[in-house]
Amino acid sequence: MSETETAEKTATKKEKSTFGFQAEINQLLQLMIHALYSNKEIFLRELISNASDAADKLRFENMRDPMLMTEDPELKIHVYYDKEAKTITIRDNGIGMTRDEVMQHLGTIAKSGTREFLNGLSGDKSKDAKLIGQFGVGFYSAFIVAHTVEVITRKAGADPETGVRWSSCGEGSYEVESLRKETRGTDVILHLKEAEEELLNGWQLRRIITKYSDHITLPIYMKKETPPTAEGEEKEAFGPTEEVVNQATALWTLPKAEISDDQYRGLYQHIAHDFEPPLTWSHNKVEGKLEYTYVLYIPQRVPFDLYHNNKPKGLKLYVQRVFIMDDAEQFLPNYLRFVRGIVDSNDLPLNVSRELLQNSRQIDSMRSAIVKRVLSMLESLAKNDKEKYQTFWKAFGPVMKEGPAEDFANKQQIAKLLRFSSTHTNSEQQDVSLEDYIARMPSAQKHLYFVAAETFNAAKNSPHLEVFRKKGIEVLLLSDRVDEWLMSHLNEFEGKTFQSVSRGTLDLGELGEKESSSLQETTVAAFADTIAEMKTVLGDRVKDIRLTDRLTDSPACIVVDEHDMSAQMERLMRAAGQQVPAHKPILELNPTHLMVQQLKKVSGTPHFSDWTWVLLDQAVLAEGGHLDDPASFVRRFNQLLLALAEQPQKDKISGE
């Protein structure tokens, strides 16, 4: 008798209905059915993982209602195959589902992100296979190998008459009918495609389970078999008909010396649903006033929902090896939301609730230790494997930059982990640490200089850098959206303060030229009338106009006052729909530039106003800003070009 027949032998079918899939699922199924994915084995990993989750949920519910597991207290998973029926069945005695839950979980994808999953497909089979599981679509991987999938389930604690059968061939619709199911839990029955019948092999299935699911804490049972004969035939063994085919232990409870790297990687892939191995991990057991064990992983690639505000995040929490919740976010601050792992405590009560977690001194102590361990892992990676750390930084650098604002206690340790671009490398790759920068500083330099812009090229080509390049002073180039927020909370590092090169009056101290102050005094007097006339033209458009020695090649730039909001922060806040306090920039002029000298020459003429506005608008554009009236800028610029073109002709006529 096949496993399908076994599951339904006492069934009384009724209320059979047909429904259409959610549009995104229909598209997803078509991609899977037509062999988008080259790694077919993931179907078994995903279905076993789902069965394990169902058992974890039952354990948790059983703490509230101990009667749920009375009839069948041993939680386990069975994997069967039937060569005659050409089916593979994954059976669990976990929480099970009601009819409504079947409709919710198997007919739609309730989680956000399905559309992003579909948009994220690249056409590269090996890359696309890694997305399965990350988007809550692991169940649908069954259609990679099956032409029809059946699910027979009954909720724990429910009447046998409330069983449900779900089935679909993945062609746009599914059927749901009620039936009688004597036992709780779920059977997933795969009717294999003809091309996948090689999976109807006990040793093949064992190999896949060992590869992907050996770390599952539930025992996975299969029919006991003798090794294949020379002809490749398998024979059923005498004695017990089933045997456990996985390690079936809580991996994190074992001594580290007994756990292989492959087992650690397997546990990570189960936790994170990630095909890529982690960059690094740490396994620690804490003893003393508090006793707990944790395994922490640093991924190497960005999950699709890293920046979703409502994304579940945190560590898997176990209490005395009993699963409590998937995403215990109280153990990690938000800037470490990319960390995956497990924490298992002997000191928290089994009926721990989210409210208790939020108000527990034990949790605070555990959180502090876990955060320090994560930062220590990253420090070690940065010191001992710079290539891996660059992989990490490329993926999670912007998230780490949220740290100084969120975690004051560890601000300096986080600062050591930050990486930036700089004028020293002129590369968009962020590989300059603050320690590197300080090591290269001249002894007379008092500040850590930086410039922030909307893009890397805008930062690299900022006119504010001209005098720094001339003097060989390194400047950090900031172009991540979070950089301005970072610098508003990271005031100093190792006794050196941060200084924006586009804020306030430039004072290079002993790094500046000694004669600059006297030169400034002489030149200011010569340009006093010109600047007064410019202020009349621009009115309240600017806060002030002054000469500067920070420019060598550009005619003008805009800066903000010491305590005003920067232009980049203003743009970010406006893009986020925030109200921005009104403030005006300061226009600085390079008195040695020909355009500024030309402006001085045309003082009192009709062209003076156009020259003034063009200089201001050019400075705004060079800063990465946007003009309020681009058409007027173009008109003024064209008029000045025409005037300059006509001048030689007038001079020639005058000479004649």
XYZ file of C-alpha atoms in Angstrom:
656
model
C 0.000 0.000 0.000
C 1.416 3.425 -0.945
C 1.978 6.186 1.610
C -0.833 8.199 0.038
C -3.217 5.279 0.527
C -1.995 4.799 4.117
C -2.651 8.433 4.959
C -6.178 8.307 3.526
C -7.352 4.781 4.272
C -9.903 5.991 6.857
C -10.726 9.266 5.113
C -14.223 10.451 4.460
C -13.868 13.145 1.785
C -16.194 16.140 1.700
C -16.275 19.852 0.902
C -13.911 19.515 -2.041
C -13.180 22.887 -3.614
C -10.860 24.280 -6.280
C -9.069 27.623 -5.910
C -6.703 29.709 -7.994
C -3.222 30.546 -6.768
C -2.153 34.042 -5.862
C -0.751 35.589 -9.050
C 2.815 35.718 -7.699
C 2.719 32.044 -6.700
C 1.471 31.018 -10.113
C 4.427 32.814 -11.685
C 6.786 31.295 -9.124
C 5.502 27.765 -9.784
C 5.974 28.128 -13.502
C 9.603 29.120 -12.962
C 10.223 26.117 -10.727
C 8.287 23.608 -12.828
C 10.290 24.526 -15.891
C 13.581 23.614 -14.202
C 14.896 27.048 -13.399
C 16.908 25.550 -10.565
C 19.828 23.260 -11.182
C 20.211 22.069 -7.574
C 17.150 19.855 -7.277
C 18.156 18.451 -3.891
C 17.032 21.578 -2.054
C 13.416 20.377 -2.134
C 14.149 17.785 0.556
C 16.070 20.238 2.708
C 13.200 22.724 2.608
C 10.454 20.191 3.361
C 12.398 18.646 6.253
C 13.096 22.133 7.589
C 9.365 22.903 7.471
C 8.641 19.643 9.330
C 11.198 20.571 11.978
C 9.589 24.006 12.391
C 6.194 22.344 12.834
C 7.629 20.247 15.665
C 9.193 23.298 17.303
C 5.850 25.096 17.232
C 4.128 22.112 18.840
C 6.710 22.000 21.629
C 5.983 25.627 22.387
C 2.198 25.193 22.301
C 2.522 22.107 24.490
C 3.838 24.273 27.321
C 0.441 25.973 27.357
C -1.590 22.832 26.742
C 0.225 19.622 27.797
C -2.581 17.502 26.366
C -1.480 18.240 22.795
C 1.334 15.654 22.856
C -0.192 13.061 25.181
C -1.029 10.531 22.471
C 2.280 10.744 20.621
C 4.969 12.387 22.804
C 8.015 11.619 20.606
C 8.413 14.236 17.890
C 9.979 12.866 14.725
C 10.108 13.035 10.947
C 9.676 10.131 8.523
C 10.862 10.039 4.934
C 9.361 7.309 2.759
C 9.679 6.431 -0.887
C 7.481 4.143 -2.949
C 8.910 2.921 -6.248
C 5.586 1.560 -7.478
C 3.589 4.683 -6.714
C 6.602 6.853 -7.653
C 6.174 9.002 -4.574
C 8.295 10.473 -1.793
C 6.551 11.331 1.474
C 7.824 13.591 4.245
C 5.741 13.014 7.385
C 5.876 14.861 10.710
C 3.829 14.720 13.898
C 4.178 18.425 14.590
C 1.630 21.207 14.987
C -0.327 20.500 11.769
C -2.748 22.910 10.082
C -6.427 23.730 10.001
C -8.289 24.217 6.727
C -7.947 28.005 7.030
C -4.212 27.722 7.687
C -3.781 25.468 4.669
C -5.504 28.079 2.520
C -3.355 30.841 4.004
C 0.029 29.119 3.854
C -0.233 27.042 0.679
C -2.457 29.175 -1.515
C -0.839 32.543 -0.920
C 2.468 33.847 0.331
C 1.502 36.007 3.260
C 4.984 37.418 3.731
C 5.981 40.491 1.831
C 8.827 40.005 -0.567
C 7.389 37.615 -3.154
C 7.539 40.235 -5.839
C 11.106 41.042 -4.840
C 11.932 37.355 -5.090
C 10.654 37.249 -8.653
C 12.370 40.502 -9.569
C 15.582 39.243 -8.012
C 15.856 36.220 -10.291
C 18.870 36.648 -12.504
C 18.532 33.666 -14.834
C 21.700 32.198 -13.349
C 20.499 28.872 -11.982
C 23.141 28.550 -9.281
C 22.462 32.083 -7.993
C 18.696 31.837 -8.204
C 18.629 28.555 -6.273
C 20.056 30.415 -3.282
C 16.932 32.564 -3.030
C 14.646 29.658 -2.162
C 13.771 29.631 1.526
C 14.850 33.250 1.997
C 11.440 34.386 0.757
C 9.215 31.840 2.515
C 8.800 29.874 -0.702
C 10.616 26.718 0.388
C 7.483 24.551 0.186
C 7.046 25.345 -3.495
C 10.476 23.889 -4.266
C 8.655 20.542 -4.174
C 7.478 21.291 -7.713
C 11.061 21.156 -8.938
C 10.857 17.344 -8.797
C 7.107 16.621 -8.561
C 4.349 16.956 -11.122
C 1.754 16.802 -8.324
C 2.052 17.627 -4.632
C -0.379 16.513 -1.920
C -0.520 17.752 1.663
C -2.570 15.824 4.236
C -2.689 17.526 7.629
C -4.516 17.811 10.948
C -4.031 20.411 13.650
C -2.745 19.170 17.006
C -5.596 18.918 19.500
C -8.271 19.006 16.799
C -10.857 16.331 16.059
C -9.828 13.636 13.515
C -12.719 14.758 11.311
C -11.012 18.134 10.772
C -8.226 16.725 8.607
C -7.500 18.505 5.324
C -6.117 17.368 1.988
C -4.489 19.950 -0.322
C -3.294 19.012 -3.786
C -2.007 20.755 -6.893
C -0.174 20.018 -10.102
C 1.204 23.557 -10.085
C -0.754 24.742 -13.085
C -2.523 27.728 -11.575
C -4.961 26.121 -9.140
C -5.203 23.787 -6.161
C -7.867 21.633 -4.521
C -8.807 21.524 -0.852
C -11.051 18.921 0.735
C -11.874 17.821 4.258
C -11.106 14.288 5.413
C -10.639 12.210 8.517
C -7.040 11.949 9.723
C -6.360 9.862 12.797
C -3.062 11.473 13.750
C -1.866 15.044 14.148
C 0.777 16.529 11.889
C 1.410 16.751 8.175
C 2.239 14.453 5.277
C 3.727 16.035 2.145
C 3.478 13.567 -0.731
C 5.430 14.216 -3.921
C 4.374 12.462 -7.127
C 7.662 12.562 -8.994
C 8.194 13.629 -12.551
C 9.412 10.845 -14.776
C 12.842 12.439 -15.082
C 13.242 12.490 -11.275
C 12.573 8.827 -10.512
C 16.236 8.321 -9.667
C 15.320 9.877 -6.301
C 13.360 6.714 -5.456
C 16.484 5.320 -3.889
C 17.072 4.955 -0.165
C 20.797 5.641 -0.312
C 20.312 8.685 -2.489
C 17.781 10.153 -0.039
C 20.053 9.337 2.913
C 22.914 11.160 1.211
C 20.775 14.289 0.718
C 19.519 14.196 4.308
C 23.042 13.809 5.685
C 24.276 16.655 3.489
C 21.576 19.196 4.321
C 19.631 18.069 7.399
C 22.017 16.149 9.642
C 21.815 18.939 12.231
C 18.008 18.810 12.592
C 17.311 18.177 16.279
C 14.456 15.778 15.486
C 15.210 12.187 14.491
C 14.596 11.556 10.792
C 13.508 7.961 10.181
C 13.789 5.936 7.001
C 13.234 2.315 6.077
C 16.218 0.224 7.123
C 18.062 -1.166 4.123
C 21.164 -3.160 3.333
C 23.861 -1.575 1.167
C 23.298 -1.882 -2.599
C 24.495 -5.069 -4.280
C 27.005 -5.126 -7.110
C 24.071 -4.843 -9.487
C 22.884 -1.722 -7.659
C 19.794 -3.352 -6.106
C 18.732 -2.493 -2.572
C 17.253 -5.054 -0.191
C 15.239 -4.561 2.960
C 17.151 -5.535 6.096
C 15.962 -7.947 8.736
C 15.141 -6.702 12.220
C 13.692 -3.201 12.943
C 12.045 -1.743 9.867
C 13.175 1.842 10.471
C 16.308 3.637 11.580
C 17.396 7.183 12.361
C 19.455 8.565 9.478
C 20.586 11.914 10.930
C 22.598 12.921 13.966
C 19.393 14.169 15.631
C 20.999 16.204 18.392
C 21.162 19.860 19.338
C 24.485 20.594 17.681
C 25.223 23.602 19.847
C 25.123 21.462 23.009
C 28.091 19.375 21.872
C 31.710 20.291 22.680
C 33.259 22.355 19.896
C 35.949 19.735 19.351
C 33.261 17.234 18.334
C 31.678 19.472 15.671
C 33.088 19.682 12.167
C 33.129 22.811 10.022
C 30.657 21.152 7.662
C 28.245 20.625 10.557
C 28.545 24.267 11.581
C 27.866 25.307 7.993
C 24.889 22.957 7.819
C 23.393 24.475 10.964
C 23.856 27.943 9.482
C 22.109 26.988 6.251
C 19.194 25.620 8.260
C 18.927 28.823 10.298
C 19.481 31.327 7.493
C 18.111 29.422 4.474
C 21.281 30.477 2.725
C 23.183 28.364 0.216
C 26.347 30.392 0.702
C 28.536 29.331 3.645
C 28.972 31.929 6.411
C 32.061 34.115 6.526
C 32.785 33.146 10.109
C 31.110 31.831 13.244
C 31.584 31.609 16.995
C 30.365 28.905 19.387
C 30.524 29.689 23.100
C 29.238 28.281 26.355
C 28.886 30.720 29.260
C 28.926 29.447 32.826
C 28.602 31.267 36.138
C 25.704 33.341 37.393
C 24.091 32.799 34.003
C 24.395 29.634 31.964
C 23.738 29.765 28.257
C 25.191 28.633 24.951
C 25.165 30.443 21.649
C 26.314 29.978 18.071
C 26.659 33.173 16.030
C 27.167 33.452 12.272
C 28.252 36.325 10.034
C 26.740 35.875 6.534
C 28.549 36.921 3.386
C 25.627 38.252 1.378
C 22.734 40.626 1.971
C 19.303 39.070 2.565
C 16.596 40.627 0.408
C 14.730 42.141 3.350
C 17.644 43.579 5.347
C 16.197 47.085 5.122
C 12.539 46.164 5.713
C 11.350 47.800 8.910
C 8.875 44.996 9.641
C 11.332 42.209 8.876
C 11.587 39.609 11.681
C 15.125 39.660 13.013
C 17.084 38.176 15.843
C 18.385 34.851 17.094
C 16.587 31.541 17.477
C 15.849 31.199 21.173
C 15.810 27.895 23.019
C 15.327 27.429 26.745
C 16.715 24.157 28.060
C 16.753 22.921 24.426
C 13.042 23.721 24.005
C 12.367 26.024 21.063
C 10.745 29.309 22.123
C 10.840 31.680 19.155
C 12.500 32.194 15.773
C 13.406 35.855 15.999
C 14.330 36.904 19.535
C 15.374 40.442 18.644
C 16.195 41.404 22.249
C 19.670 39.833 22.046
C 21.033 42.070 19.301
C 20.801 45.790 18.484
C 19.309 46.778 15.167
C 22.654 47.521 13.502
C 23.622 43.837 13.975
C 20.378 42.558 12.453
C 22.295 40.613 9.813
C 23.712 38.199 12.434
C 22.195 34.710 12.444
C 22.416 32.181 15.225
C 21.003 30.297 18.183
C 20.999 31.057 21.899
C 20.005 28.374 24.418
C 19.621 29.362 28.065
C 19.283 27.282 31.221
C 18.214 30.263 33.323
C 15.175 31.680 31.550
C 11.775 30.213 32.476
C 10.222 27.864 29.932
C 7.116 30.000 29.629
C 9.231 33.001 28.679
C 7.237 35.702 26.897
C 8.240 38.670 24.799
C 7.280 40.997 27.659
C 9.572 39.124 30.037
C 12.397 39.200 27.517
C 12.125 42.956 27.224
C 12.322 43.532 30.978
C 14.811 40.947 32.152
C 18.230 41.740 33.653
C 19.322 38.322 32.467
C 18.514 39.289 28.889
C 20.419 42.571 29.240
C 23.493 40.704 30.474
C 23.254 38.121 27.696
C 22.735 40.837 25.085
C 25.820 42.740 26.218
C 27.989 39.622 26.032
C 26.625 38.558 22.631
C 27.154 42.036 21.115
C 30.752 42.089 22.334
C 31.289 38.634 20.861
C 29.962 39.742 17.444
C 32.220 42.815 17.434
C 35.148 40.642 18.487
C 34.410 38.235 15.605
C 34.466 41.142 13.164
C 37.684 42.541 14.630
C 39.338 39.156 14.215
C 38.084 38.878 10.631
C 39.359 42.384 9.794
C 42.767 41.625 11.288
C 43.314 38.098 9.990
C 41.434 37.936 6.677
C 41.113 41.322 4.980
C 39.601 39.819 1.835
C 36.756 38.226 3.794
C 36.271 41.416 5.763
C 35.934 43.379 2.527
C 33.248 40.895 1.459
C 31.483 41.537 4.758
C 31.879 45.309 4.511
C 30.579 45.457 0.959
C 27.448 43.627 2.092
C 26.834 45.135 5.530
C 28.937 48.293 5.795
C 25.979 50.718 5.620
C 24.249 48.763 8.404
C 27.339 48.827 10.620
C 27.465 52.606 10.179
C 24.206 52.797 12.136
C 26.092 51.464 15.159
C 27.661 54.583 16.735
C 24.243 56.247 16.962
C 22.593 53.170 18.446
C 25.258 51.635 20.676
C 27.050 54.318 22.665
C 28.761 51.799 24.948
C 30.596 50.179 22.027
C 31.054 53.302 19.866
C 34.854 53.187 19.753
C 34.966 49.465 19.040
C 32.490 49.935 16.196
C 34.528 52.885 14.876
C 37.549 50.601 14.500
C 35.475 48.380 12.206
C 34.334 51.189 9.904
C 35.797 51.458 6.409
C 35.805 54.405 4.019
C 36.999 55.593 0.657
C 39.537 58.411 0.741
C 41.583 60.739 -1.422
C 44.568 58.551 -0.560
C 43.205 55.726 -2.728
C 40.666 57.543 -4.952
C 38.886 54.189 -5.180
C 35.186 53.602 -4.607
C 36.115 50.485 -2.648
C 35.826 51.319 1.033
C 38.982 49.874 2.529
C 40.461 52.671 4.643
C 40.097 52.251 8.402
C 40.275 55.175 10.817
C 43.421 53.630 12.268
C 44.962 53.602 8.761
C 44.037 57.264 8.331
C 45.572 58.345 11.649
C 48.743 56.378 10.927
C 49.236 58.468 7.742
C 48.411 61.857 9.290
C 51.098 64.531 9.584
C 52.000 65.135 13.217
C 50.587 68.670 13.040
C 47.144 67.514 11.841
C 44.478 67.862 14.529
C 41.341 66.692 12.715
C 40.033 63.754 10.721
C 38.782 65.452 7.564
C 35.829 64.193 5.518
C 33.532 65.305 2.719
C 30.005 63.919 2.235
C 28.173 63.849 -1.095
C 25.357 62.026 -2.844
C 27.676 59.856 -4.961
C 31.278 58.746 -4.801
C 32.220 60.778 -7.880
C 30.578 63.880 -6.428
C 32.605 63.437 -3.250
C 35.849 62.678 -5.109
C 35.490 65.762 -7.335
C 34.208 68.162 -4.689
C 35.821 71.615 -4.975
C 36.277 71.568 -1.190
C 39.095 69.063 -1.654
C 41.303 71.327 -3.780
C 43.470 72.807 -1.074
C 43.727 69.415 0.663
C 45.006 67.787 -2.505
C 47.460 70.631 -2.993
C 48.859 70.086 0.503
C 48.653 66.273 0.374
C 46.172 66.034 3.264
C 43.992 62.879 3.170
C 40.207 63.341 3.251
C 37.600 60.612 3.757
C 35.079 60.426 0.896
C 31.581 59.675 2.206
C 28.775 58.767 -0.172
C 26.576 56.202 1.641
C 23.173 57.575 2.577
C 23.835 56.844 6.236
C 27.192 58.673 6.365
C 25.842 62.060 7.436
C 23.887 60.375 10.226
C 27.035 58.499 11.229
C 29.152 61.651 11.448
C 26.578 63.435 13.558
C 27.164 60.781 16.243
C 30.832 59.927 15.703
C 32.505 63.051 17.023
C 36.021 61.782 17.634
C 38.316 58.796 17.344
C 41.449 58.219 19.402
C 41.495 61.842 20.522
C 41.120 63.290 17.000
C 37.899 65.148 16.143
C 36.083 64.817 12.836
C 35.825 67.899 10.652
C 33.752 68.361 7.512
C 35.698 70.219 4.831
C 32.470 71.911 3.701
C 31.471 73.276 7.098
C 32.517 76.503 8.770
C 35.682 78.497 8.148
C 38.625 76.431 7.000
C 41.464 76.447 9.506
C 44.322 74.080 8.715
C 46.346 75.344 11.666
C 50.033 74.554 11.256
C 49.184 72.726 8.009
C 48.212 76.024 6.359
C 50.543 78.482 4.644
C 51.916 81.142 6.977
C 51.446 83.922 4.444
C 47.771 83.118 3.798
C 46.417 85.387 6.554
C 48.234 88.516 5.287
C 47.290 87.678 1.719
C 43.688 87.338 2.832
C 43.700 90.744 4.478
C 45.060 92.427 1.354
C 42.696 90.683 -0.991
C 39.599 91.172 1.165
C 40.049 94.921 0.980
C 40.366 94.770 -2.831
C 37.136 92.755 -3.158
C 35.085 94.565 -0.498
C 32.988 96.602 -2.952
C 32.463 93.590 -5.241
C 31.214 91.419 -2.373
C 28.888 94.181 -1.154
C 27.376 94.439 -4.652
C 26.959 90.614 -4.817
C 25.108 90.646 -1.498
C 22.701 93.180 -2.951
C 22.089 90.944 -5.983
C 21.618 87.687 -4.060
C 19.769 89.211 -1.120
C 18.567 86.581 1.362
C 19.539 83.701 -0.950
C 22.826 83.353 0.958
C 23.838 83.838 4.567
C 27.146 85.459 3.708
C 29.689 85.924 0.919
C 33.405 85.768 1.657
C 36.778 85.030 0.125
C 38.496 81.715 0.790
C 41.852 80.042 0.307
C 40.342 76.525 0.301
C 39.932 76.644 -3.531
C 42.697 76.324 -6.116
C 40.892 75.398 -9.366
C 37.223 76.311 -8.824
C 35.864 79.861 -8.773
C 33.421 79.352 -5.904
C 31.886 76.887 -3.482
C 29.158 76.878 -0.903
C 29.675 75.924 2.717
C 27.369 75.722 5.706
C 27.836 77.421 9.026
C 29.348 75.430 11.857
C 26.004 74.531 13.433
C 23.778 74.403 10.342
C 22.550 71.264 8.598
C 24.733 70.145 5.699
C 23.404 70.239 2.145
C 23.630 66.427 1.889
C 21.668 65.866 5.115
C 19.089 68.378 3.924
C 18.617 66.442 0.675
C 18.278 63.140 2.537
C 15.671 64.518 4.907
C 13.644 65.994 2.087
C 13.805 62.702 0.169
C 12.447 60.995 3.295
C 9.529 63.430 3.422
C 10.852 65.270 6.500
C 10.495 68.981 7.059
C 13.866 70.704 6.822
C 14.678 73.769 8.931
C 15.309 76.814 6.778
C 18.961 77.799 6.504
C 21.072 79.608 3.956
C 24.480 78.619 2.585
C 27.628 80.726 2.628
C 29.140 81.503 -0.780
C 32.941 81.435 -0.810
C 34.970 82.912 -3.682
C 38.414 82.057 -4.984
C 39.999 85.493 -5.584
C 42.717 84.048 -7.837
C 40.269 82.534 -10.323
C 39.726 84.326 -13.644
C 35.921 84.136 -13.359
C 35.981 85.898 -9.989
C 38.409 88.474 -11.331
C 36.121 88.964 -14.333
C 33.219 89.481 -11.934
C 35.206 92.247 -10.264
C 35.876 93.885 -13.639
C 32.186 94.030 -14.608
C 31.128 95.544 -11.280
C 28.427 98.147 -11.894
C 27.539 96.813 -15.378
C 24.349 94.967 -16.470
C 26.353 91.687 -16.643
C 27.308 91.756 -12.969
C 24.017 90.224 -11.809
C 24.291 87.360 -14.323
C 27.900 86.624 -13.289
C 26.899 86.573 -9.632
C 23.996 84.153 -10.114
C 26.012 81.877 -12.386
C 28.786 81.589 -9.781
C 26.261 80.675 -7.078
C 24.429 78.152 -9.260
C 27.690 76.532 -10.341
C 28.711 76.172 -6.703
C 25.367 74.513 -5.879
C 25.758 72.067 -8.782
C 29.336 71.223 -7.813
C 28.035 70.378 -4.331
C 25.601 67.866 -5.857
C 22.604 70.095 -5.229
C 19.664 70.932 -7.463
C 18.814 74.357 -8.843
C 15.466 75.899 -8.026
C 15.353 77.522 -11.489
C 17.536 75.639 -14.017
C 16.084 77.580 -16.966
C 17.296 80.907 -15.564
C 20.760 79.458 -15.028
C 20.929 78.324 -18.673
C 19.662 81.706 -19.920
C 22.199 83.663 -17.864
C 25.035 81.358 -18.835
C 24.210 81.677 -22.534
C 24.023 85.458 -22.301
C 27.476 85.593 -20.735
C 28.909 83.305 -23.416
C 27.464 85.525 -26.137
C 28.815 88.641 -24.437
C 32.294 87.107 -24.198
C 32.116 86.035 -27.856
C 31.170 89.555 -28.957
C 33.889 91.262 -26.914
C 36.846 90.476 -29.263
C 34.884 91.895 -32.202
C 34.161 95.117 -30.260
C 37.794 95.402 -29.257
C 38.831 95.014 -32.908
C 36.446 97.760 -34.084
C 37.592 100.023 -31.260
C 41.204 99.448 -32.281
C 40.470 100.386 -35.892
